[in-house]
Amino acid sequence: MNISPSTLRLRSAIVWAFFLYAFAVRVLPYVLHEMASGPLRNSSDVYPWNFSPLYALALFGGAAFSVRTAVAAPLATMVIGDLTIAAVSGGQWSYYPAQAFTYLAIVAVAACGLPLRVRPQVGPIVLAGLGGATAFFIVSNLG
């Protein structure tokens, strides 16, 4: 498949925009908490906003981008975000023993987006979203 340079530039810009947004939303709660009230103290403070666009980035990436980009963008966001959180929190809230399962769960969500390349209709999108959420839950919580 031949893709024009302008289409490639647009796709790259979209990937970078998603990456930067997901990174900001992942890291900003920790930075703001550290600036406002000092170190995080308990597990309920770990992710104060309880929202992450990484799932959407992985699912959309699986449907719209190359497999490499679909996996690399959310994983890079997680790894760089975790390194930044470690720097901000002094290493307290970044890595934990089952972290590899969380990374694997993000890859599973990207894989759920792959079938949407062929059938981007409402039914398959709903199934991919539910399947990705279920895969993420199973892999990250039971892994």
mmCIF file of C-alpha atoms in Angstrom:
data_model
loop_
_atom_site.group_PDB
_atom_site.id
_atom_site.type_symbol
_atom_site.label_atom_id
_atom_site.label_comp_id
_atom_site.label_asym_id
_atom_site.label_seq_id
_atom_site.Cartn_x
_atom_site.Cartn_y
_atom_site.Cartn_z
ATOM 1 C CA MET A 1 0.000 0.000 0.000
ATOM 2 C CA ASN A 2 1.356 3.403 -1.018
ATOM 3 C CA ILE A 3 0.696 6.150 1.510
ATOM 4 C CA SER A 4 1.354 9.755 0.626
ATOM 5 C CA PRO A 5 3.861 11.764 2.674
ATOM 6 C CA SER A 6 1.124 14.148 3.841
ATOM 7 C CA THR A 7 -0.924 11.205 5.169
ATOM 8 C CA LEU A 8 2.136 9.871 6.993
ATOM 9 C CA ARG A 9 2.774 13.285 8.545
ATOM 10 C CA LEU A 10 -0.857 13.505 9.660
ATOM 11 C CA ARG A 11 -0.738 10.012 11.182
ATOM 12 C CA SER A 12 2.509 10.834 12.971
ATOM 13 C CA ALA A 13 1.018 14.040 14.334
ATOM 14 C CA ILE A 14 -2.035 12.157 15.599
ATOM 15 C CA VAL A 15 0.107 9.513 17.306
ATOM 16 C CA TRP A 16 2.258 12.197 18.965
ATOM 17 C CA ALA A 17 -0.813 14.155 20.081
ATOM 18 C CA PHE A 18 -2.340 11.020 21.644
ATOM 19 C CA PHE A 19 0.982 10.128 23.244
ATOM 20 C CA LEU A 20 1.447 13.580 24.787
ATOM 21 C CA TYR A 21 -2.145 13.753 26.020
ATOM 22 C CA ALA A 22 -1.995 10.280 27.581
ATOM 23 C CA PHE A 23 1.365 11.083 29.175
ATOM 24 C CA ALA A 24 0.082 14.353 30.639
ATOM 25 C CA VAL A 25 -3.055 12.758 32.061
ATOM 26 C CA ARG A 26 -1.025 9.888 33.523
ATOM 27 C CA VAL A 27 1.647 12.026 35.184
ATOM 28 C CA LEU A 28 -0.147 15.275 36.031
ATOM 29 C CA PRO A 29 -2.050 14.001 39.115
ATOM 30 C CA TYR A 30 1.214 12.938 40.742
ATOM 31 C CA VAL A 31 2.972 16.192 39.895
ATOM 32 C CA LEU A 32 0.064 18.313 41.150
ATOM 33 C CA HIS A 33 -0.246 16.260 44.329
ATOM 34 C CA GLU A 34 3.472 16.570 45.044
ATOM 35 C CA MET A 35 3.363 20.315 44.446
ATOM 36 C CA ALA A 36 0.228 20.915 46.508
ATOM 37 C CA SER A 37 0.410 18.597 49.479
ATOM 38 C CA GLY A 38 3.595 16.605 49.492
ATOM 39 C CA PRO A 39 4.099 12.912 48.915
ATOM 40 C CA LEU A 40 1.211 10.540 48.291
ATOM 41 C CA ARG A 41 0.458 8.570 51.425
ATOM 42 C CA ASN A 42 -1.955 5.730 50.689
ATOM 43 C CA SER A 43 -3.281 3.639 47.849
ATOM 44 C CA SER A 44 -6.424 5.743 47.411
ATOM 45 C CA ASP A 45 -4.178 8.654 46.488
ATOM 46 C CA VAL A 46 -2.263 6.687 43.853
ATOM 47 C CA TYR A 47 -4.338 7.825 40.907
ATOM 48 C CA PRO A 48 -6.561 10.649 42.087
ATOM 49 C CA TRP A 49 -8.350 11.251 38.764
ATOM 50 C CA ASN A 50 -9.098 7.555 38.154
ATOM 51 C CA PHE A 51 -8.952 8.145 34.423
ATOM 52 C CA SER A 52 -6.480 7.076 31.810
ATOM 53 C CA PRO A 53 -6.651 7.545 28.048
ATOM 54 C CA LEU A 54 -4.081 4.770 27.592
ATOM 55 C CA TYR A 55 -6.798 2.190 27.053
ATOM 56 C CA ALA A 56 -8.359 4.296 24.304
ATOM 57 C CA LEU A 57 -4.938 4.983 22.777
ATOM 58 C CA ALA A 58 -4.194 1.243 22.663
ATOM 59 C CA LEU A 59 -7.614 0.279 21.273
ATOM 60 C CA PHE A 60 -7.648 3.040 18.645
ATOM 61 C CA GLY A 61 -4.024 2.373 17.784
ATOM 62 C CA GLY A 62 -4.801 -1.279 17.138
ATOM 63 C CA ALA A 63 -7.562 -0.241 14.756
ATOM 64 C CA ALA A 64 -5.883 2.642 12.961
ATOM 65 C CA PHE A 65 -2.095 2.354 13.089
ATOM 66 C CA SER A 66 0.567 -0.209 12.366
ATOM 67 C CA VAL A 67 0.869 -2.998 14.904
ATOM 68 C CA ARG A 68 4.256 -1.635 15.971
ATOM 69 C CA THR A 69 2.844 1.845 16.614
ATOM 70 C CA ALA A 70 -0.312 0.456 18.233
ATOM 71 C CA VAL A 71 1.804 -1.374 20.805
ATOM 72 C CA ALA A 72 4.734 1.056 21.106
ATOM 73 C CA ALA A 73 2.780 4.276 21.745
ATOM 74 C CA PRO A 74 0.845 3.118 24.851
ATOM 75 C CA LEU A 75 3.809 1.118 26.187
ATOM 76 C CA ALA A 76 6.120 4.103 25.757
ATOM 77 C CA THR A 77 3.546 6.267 27.514
ATOM 78 C CA MET A 78 3.432 3.808 30.414
ATOM 79 C CA VAL A 79 7.195 3.376 30.738
ATOM 80 C CA ILE A 80 8.072 7.061 30.385
ATOM 81 C CA GLY A 81 5.162 7.969 32.661
ATOM 82 C CA ASP A 82 6.308 5.476 35.288
ATOM 83 C CA LEU A 83 9.861 6.828 35.129
ATOM 84 C CA THR A 84 8.528 10.376 35.537
ATOM 85 C CA ILE A 85 6.280 9.321 38.426
ATOM 86 C CA ALA A 86 9.298 7.643 40.051
ATOM 87 C CA ALA A 87 11.284 10.865 39.710
ATOM 88 C CA VAL A 88 8.452 12.972 41.134
ATOM 89 C CA SER A 89 7.506 10.640 43.985
ATOM 90 C CA GLY A 90 10.982 9.446 44.860
ATOM 91 C CA GLY A 91 10.299 5.984 43.457
ATOM 92 C CA GLN A 92 7.417 5.317 45.825
ATOM 93 C CA TRP A 93 4.540 5.038 43.317
ATOM 94 C CA SER A 94 6.019 3.969 40.023
ATOM 95 C CA TYR A 95 6.889 0.291 39.866
ATOM 96 C CA TYR A 96 5.453 -2.687 41.691
ATOM 97 C CA PRO A 97 6.017 -6.447 41.385
ATOM 98 C CA ALA A 98 3.183 -7.093 38.890
ATOM 99 C CA GLN A 99 3.951 -4.113 36.638
ATOM 100 C CA ALA A 100 4.832 -6.381 33.708
ATOM 101 C CA PHE A 101 1.263 -7.695 33.739
ATOM 102 C CA THR A 102 -0.076 -4.163 33.399
ATOM 103 C CA TYR A 103 2.159 -3.624 30.378
ATOM 104 C CA LEU A 104 1.010 -6.967 28.940
ATOM 105 C CA ALA A 105 -2.613 -5.919 29.484
ATOM 106 C CA ILE A 106 -2.058 -2.779 27.383
ATOM 107 C CA VAL A 107 -0.731 -4.985 24.570
ATOM 108 C CA ALA A 108 -3.856 -7.168 24.896
ATOM 109 C CA VAL A 109 -6.057 -4.090 24.483
ATOM 110 C CA ALA A 110 -4.153 -3.076 21.333
ATOM 111 C CA ALA A 111 -4.685 -6.600 20.004
ATOM 112 C CA CYS A 112 -8.438 -6.207 20.573
ATOM 113 C CA GLY A 113 -8.365 -3.209 18.225
ATOM 114 C CA LEU A 114 -6.801 -5.145 15.345
ATOM 115 C CA PRO A 115 -10.080 -6.710 14.079
ATOM 116 C CA LEU A 116 -11.544 -3.210 13.739
ATOM 117 C CA ARG A 117 -9.318 -2.642 10.716
ATOM 118 C CA VAL A 118 -11.584 -4.952 8.731
ATOM 119 C CA ARG A 119 -14.992 -4.137 10.250
ATOM 120 C CA PRO A 120 -15.137 -0.641 11.799
ATOM 121 C CA GLN A 121 -18.842 -0.884 12.638
ATOM 122 C CA VAL A 122 -20.740 -0.319 15.866
ATOM 123 C CA GLY A 123 -21.044 -3.990 16.879
ATOM 124 C CA PRO A 124 -17.364 -4.872 16.484
ATOM 125 C CA ILE A 125 -16.332 -1.596 18.161
ATOM 126 C CA VAL A 126 -18.501 -2.400 21.198
ATOM 127 C CA LEU A 127 -17.146 -5.961 21.307
ATOM 128 C CA ALA A 128 -13.552 -4.720 21.009
ATOM 129 C CA GLY A 129 -14.126 -2.221 23.821
ATOM 130 C CA LEU A 130 -15.701 -4.801 26.109
ATOM 131 C CA GLY A 131 -13.155 -7.451 25.126
ATOM 132 C CA GLY A 132 -10.276 -5.063 25.727
ATOM 133 C CA ALA A 133 -11.644 -4.036 29.120
ATOM 134 C CA THR A 134 -12.148 -7.655 30.106
ATOM 135 C CA ALA A 135 -8.675 -8.649 28.876
ATOM 136 C CA PHE A 136 -7.129 -5.721 30.749
ATOM 137 C CA PHE A 137 -8.932 -6.676 33.963
ATOM 138 C CA ILE A 138 -8.004 -10.340 33.739
ATOM 139 C CA VAL A 139 -4.364 -9.821 32.830
ATOM 140 C CA SER A 140 -3.655 -6.907 35.189
ATOM 141 C CA ASN A 141 -5.572 -8.198 38.217
ATOM 142 C CA LEU A 142 -5.166 -11.940 37.961
ATOM 143 C CA GLY A 143 -1.699 -12.038 36.386
#
